[in-house]
Amino acid sequence: MLAVASCSASTSMTGGQAAMPPASQPTVQGASATAGALQINDAWARAAAEGMTGAVYFTVRNTGSTPDRLLKAQSSVAKSVETHTTVMKDNVMSMQPVDGYDIPAGGELVLKPGGNHIMLVGMNKDVKADESVTLTLQFEKAGPVDITVKARQP
């Protein structure tokens, strides 16, 4: 299971403001993709060892007038892929699976460390920094989108 220490703050399940990277992390442009009115930007994966849990983060901007929803994600690099959010209860941070994420019309969904994120559960191989991970994101209206992201050290 991914260590809770890798999460630093929480965000709502329907998105929110884009977070600035912590001062200790360099600002690095991530992968991008487009599906209809959806623009996926700054996508990256957390480096993880075989058998461990990884994570993927990105921002989806909906430039259209119709809301959409990220239903699920798939990747051959992990035994399963789950949508999660981070919650704080009684001063304890924990991750909980959620049933996808809403992307409001004209709004955005932000997946980031300490907030909403894609969990790669049971990595099938080591994924080191600068190695690529391919995901298929399944949106309710925009359909499937393939994106290849680079891994980074946390």
Tab-separated table of C-alpha atoms in Angstrom:
chain	number	residue	atom	x	y	z
A	1	MET	CA	0.000	0.000	0.000
A	2	LEU	CA	1.246	3.494	-0.786
A	3	ALA	CA	2.551	5.195	2.311
A	4	VAL	CA	0.276	7.919	3.620
A	5	ALA	CA	3.348	10.118	3.998
A	6	SER	CA	3.298	10.598	0.219
A	7	CYS	CA	0.072	12.573	0.530
A	8	SER	CA	0.236	16.108	1.864
A	9	ALA	CA	-3.190	17.765	1.622
A	10	SER	CA	-6.743	16.989	0.592
A	11	THR	CA	-8.978	18.320	-2.175
A	12	SER	CA	-12.600	17.792	-3.121
A	13	MET	CA	-13.659	14.869	-5.317
A	14	THR	CA	-14.930	17.201	-8.050
A	15	GLY	CA	-11.691	19.105	-8.560
A	16	GLY	CA	-10.568	22.443	-7.271
A	17	GLN	CA	-7.746	24.857	-7.805
A	18	ALA	CA	-4.522	23.651	-9.357
A	19	ALA	CA	-1.885	23.283	-6.673
A	20	MET	CA	1.567	24.780	-6.856
A	21	PRO	CA	4.282	22.129	-6.547
A	22	PRO	CA	6.074	22.060	-3.200
A	23	ALA	CA	9.203	24.234	-3.124
A	24	SER	CA	11.363	21.096	-2.887
A	25	GLN	CA	10.025	19.754	-6.215
A	26	PRO	CA	11.159	21.252	-9.512
A	27	THR	CA	8.410	22.356	-11.854
A	28	VAL	CA	8.422	19.833	-14.690
A	29	GLN	CA	5.980	19.788	-17.582
A	30	GLY	CA	4.137	16.461	-17.778
A	31	ALA	CA	2.431	14.631	-20.641
A	32	SER	CA	-0.646	16.062	-22.378
A	33	ALA	CA	-3.604	14.698	-24.358
A	34	THR	CA	-6.885	16.025	-25.757
A	35	ALA	CA	-10.290	14.321	-26.083
A	36	GLY	CA	-13.012	16.557	-27.463
A	37	ALA	CA	-13.431	19.431	-25.011
A	38	LEU	CA	-11.156	17.778	-22.425
A	39	GLN	CA	-7.522	18.846	-22.139
A	40	ILE	CA	-5.329	16.587	-20.003
A	41	ASN	CA	-2.148	18.348	-18.873
A	42	ASP	CA	0.897	17.827	-16.668
A	43	ALA	CA	0.338	14.070	-16.361
A	44	TRP	CA	3.009	12.110	-14.489
A	45	ALA	CA	3.423	8.896	-12.504
A	46	ARG	CA	5.151	8.281	-9.204
A	47	ALA	CA	8.111	5.904	-9.534
A	48	ALA	CA	7.361	2.597	-7.761
A	49	ALA	CA	8.901	-0.836	-7.271
A	50	GLU	CA	7.408	-4.113	-8.471
A	51	GLY	CA	4.702	-5.343	-6.097
A	52	MET	CA	4.249	-1.889	-4.578
A	53	THR	CA	1.631	0.770	-5.277
A	54	GLY	CA	2.187	3.663	-7.660
A	55	ALA	CA	0.134	6.731	-8.480
A	56	VAL	CA	-0.668	8.979	-11.441
A	57	TYR	CA	-1.523	12.676	-11.328
A	58	PHE	CA	-2.781	15.200	-13.893
A	59	THR	CA	-5.178	18.071	-14.527
A	60	VAL	CA	-8.212	17.801	-16.825
A	61	ARG	CA	-9.682	21.066	-18.106
A	62	ASN	CA	-13.164	20.903	-19.594
A	63	THR	CA	-13.396	23.717	-22.156
A	64	GLY	CA	-16.875	22.616	-23.235
A	65	SER	CA	-20.380	23.473	-22.083
A	66	THR	CA	-21.221	19.910	-20.976
A	67	PRO	CA	-19.894	18.220	-17.838
A	68	ASP	CA	-18.022	14.927	-18.169
A	69	ARG	CA	-16.818	12.282	-15.750
A	70	LEU	CA	-13.637	10.235	-15.484
A	71	LEU	CA	-15.091	6.781	-14.868
A	72	LYS	CA	-11.945	4.679	-14.553
A	73	ALA	CA	-8.386	4.136	-15.704
A	74	GLN	CA	-6.534	1.046	-16.892
A	75	SER	CA	-2.857	0.171	-17.266
A	76	SER	CA	-0.950	-3.030	-17.942
A	77	VAL	CA	1.772	-1.887	-15.507
A	78	ALA	CA	-0.399	-2.767	-12.451
A	79	LYS	CA	-2.665	-5.589	-11.336
A	80	SER	CA	-5.469	-3.073	-10.799
A	81	VAL	CA	-6.048	0.650	-11.229
A	82	GLU	CA	-8.316	2.590	-8.858
A	83	THR	CA	-9.577	6.149	-8.483
A	84	HIS	CA	-8.857	7.458	-4.972
A	85	THR	CA	-9.163	10.540	-2.834
A	86	THR	CA	-7.301	11.489	0.326
A	87	VAL	CA	-9.329	12.404	3.396
A	88	MET	CA	-8.414	13.713	6.839
A	89	LYS	CA	-10.405	12.340	9.769
A	90	ASP	CA	-9.440	12.767	13.428
A	91	ASN	CA	-6.016	14.101	12.350
A	92	VAL	CA	-5.342	10.896	10.382
A	93	MET	CA	-4.873	11.055	6.639
A	94	SER	CA	-6.146	8.089	4.634
A	95	MET	CA	-6.931	7.195	1.046
A	96	GLN	CA	-10.350	5.997	-0.025
A	97	PRO	CA	-11.535	4.597	-3.359
A	98	VAL	CA	-14.111	6.725	-5.175
A	99	ASP	CA	-16.399	5.963	-8.085
A	100	GLY	CA	-14.724	8.309	-10.584
A	101	TYR	CA	-14.446	12.085	-10.731
A	102	ASP	CA	-16.749	14.794	-12.099
A	103	ILE	CA	-15.336	17.397	-14.475
A	104	PRO	CA	-17.700	20.377	-14.588
A	105	ALA	CA	-18.382	22.267	-17.812
A	106	GLY	CA	-15.858	25.101	-18.005
A	107	GLY	CA	-14.066	23.686	-14.953
A	108	GLU	CA	-11.253	21.337	-14.087
A	109	LEU	CA	-10.335	18.230	-12.175
A	110	VAL	CA	-6.968	18.229	-10.419
A	111	LEU	CA	-5.312	14.959	-9.434
A	112	LYS	CA	-2.309	15.641	-7.185
A	113	PRO	CA	-0.328	14.166	-4.311
A	114	GLY	CA	-2.410	14.483	-1.147
A	115	GLY	CA	-5.680	14.784	-3.064
A	116	ASN	CA	-7.495	12.921	-5.802
A	117	HIS	CA	-5.231	10.478	-7.647
A	118	ILE	CA	-5.102	7.324	-9.740
A	119	MET	CA	-3.681	4.368	-7.777
A	120	LEU	CA	-1.650	1.705	-9.570
A	121	VAL	CA	-2.119	-1.255	-7.230
A	122	GLY	CA	0.336	-4.160	-7.368
A	123	MET	CA	2.940	-2.947	-9.831
A	124	ASN	CA	3.857	-5.693	-12.340
A	125	LYS	CA	7.390	-4.314	-12.703
A	126	ASP	CA	9.693	-1.632	-11.365
A	127	VAL	CA	8.940	1.788	-12.805
A	128	LYS	CA	11.900	4.078	-12.256
A	129	ALA	CA	12.162	7.841	-12.763
A	130	ASP	CA	12.048	8.813	-16.462
A	131	GLU	CA	10.465	5.495	-17.489
A	132	SER	CA	7.090	5.585	-19.234
A	133	VAL	CA	3.701	4.324	-18.056
A	134	THR	CA	0.749	4.078	-20.449
A	135	LEU	CA	-2.812	4.509	-19.180
A	136	THR	CA	-6.226	4.416	-20.780
A	137	LEU	CA	-8.562	6.950	-19.179
A	138	GLN	CA	-12.270	6.214	-19.693
A	139	PHE	CA	-14.494	9.305	-19.751
A	140	GLU	CA	-18.284	9.111	-19.725
A	141	LYS	CA	-18.762	11.404	-22.740
A	142	ALA	CA	-15.315	11.856	-24.306
A	143	GLY	CA	-14.673	8.084	-24.318
A	144	PRO	CA	-11.297	6.372	-23.959
A	145	VAL	CA	-8.051	8.370	-24.039
A	146	ASP	CA	-4.596	6.785	-24.084
A	147	ILE	CA	-1.794	8.768	-22.465
A	148	THR	CA	1.840	7.870	-21.846
A	149	VAL	CA	3.398	9.557	-18.819
A	150	LYS	CA	6.916	9.674	-17.399
A	151	ALA	CA	7.618	8.511	-13.867
A	152	ARG	CA	9.198	10.851	-11.309
A	153	GLN	CA	10.636	10.350	-7.850
A	154	PRO	CA	8.279	11.594	-5.132
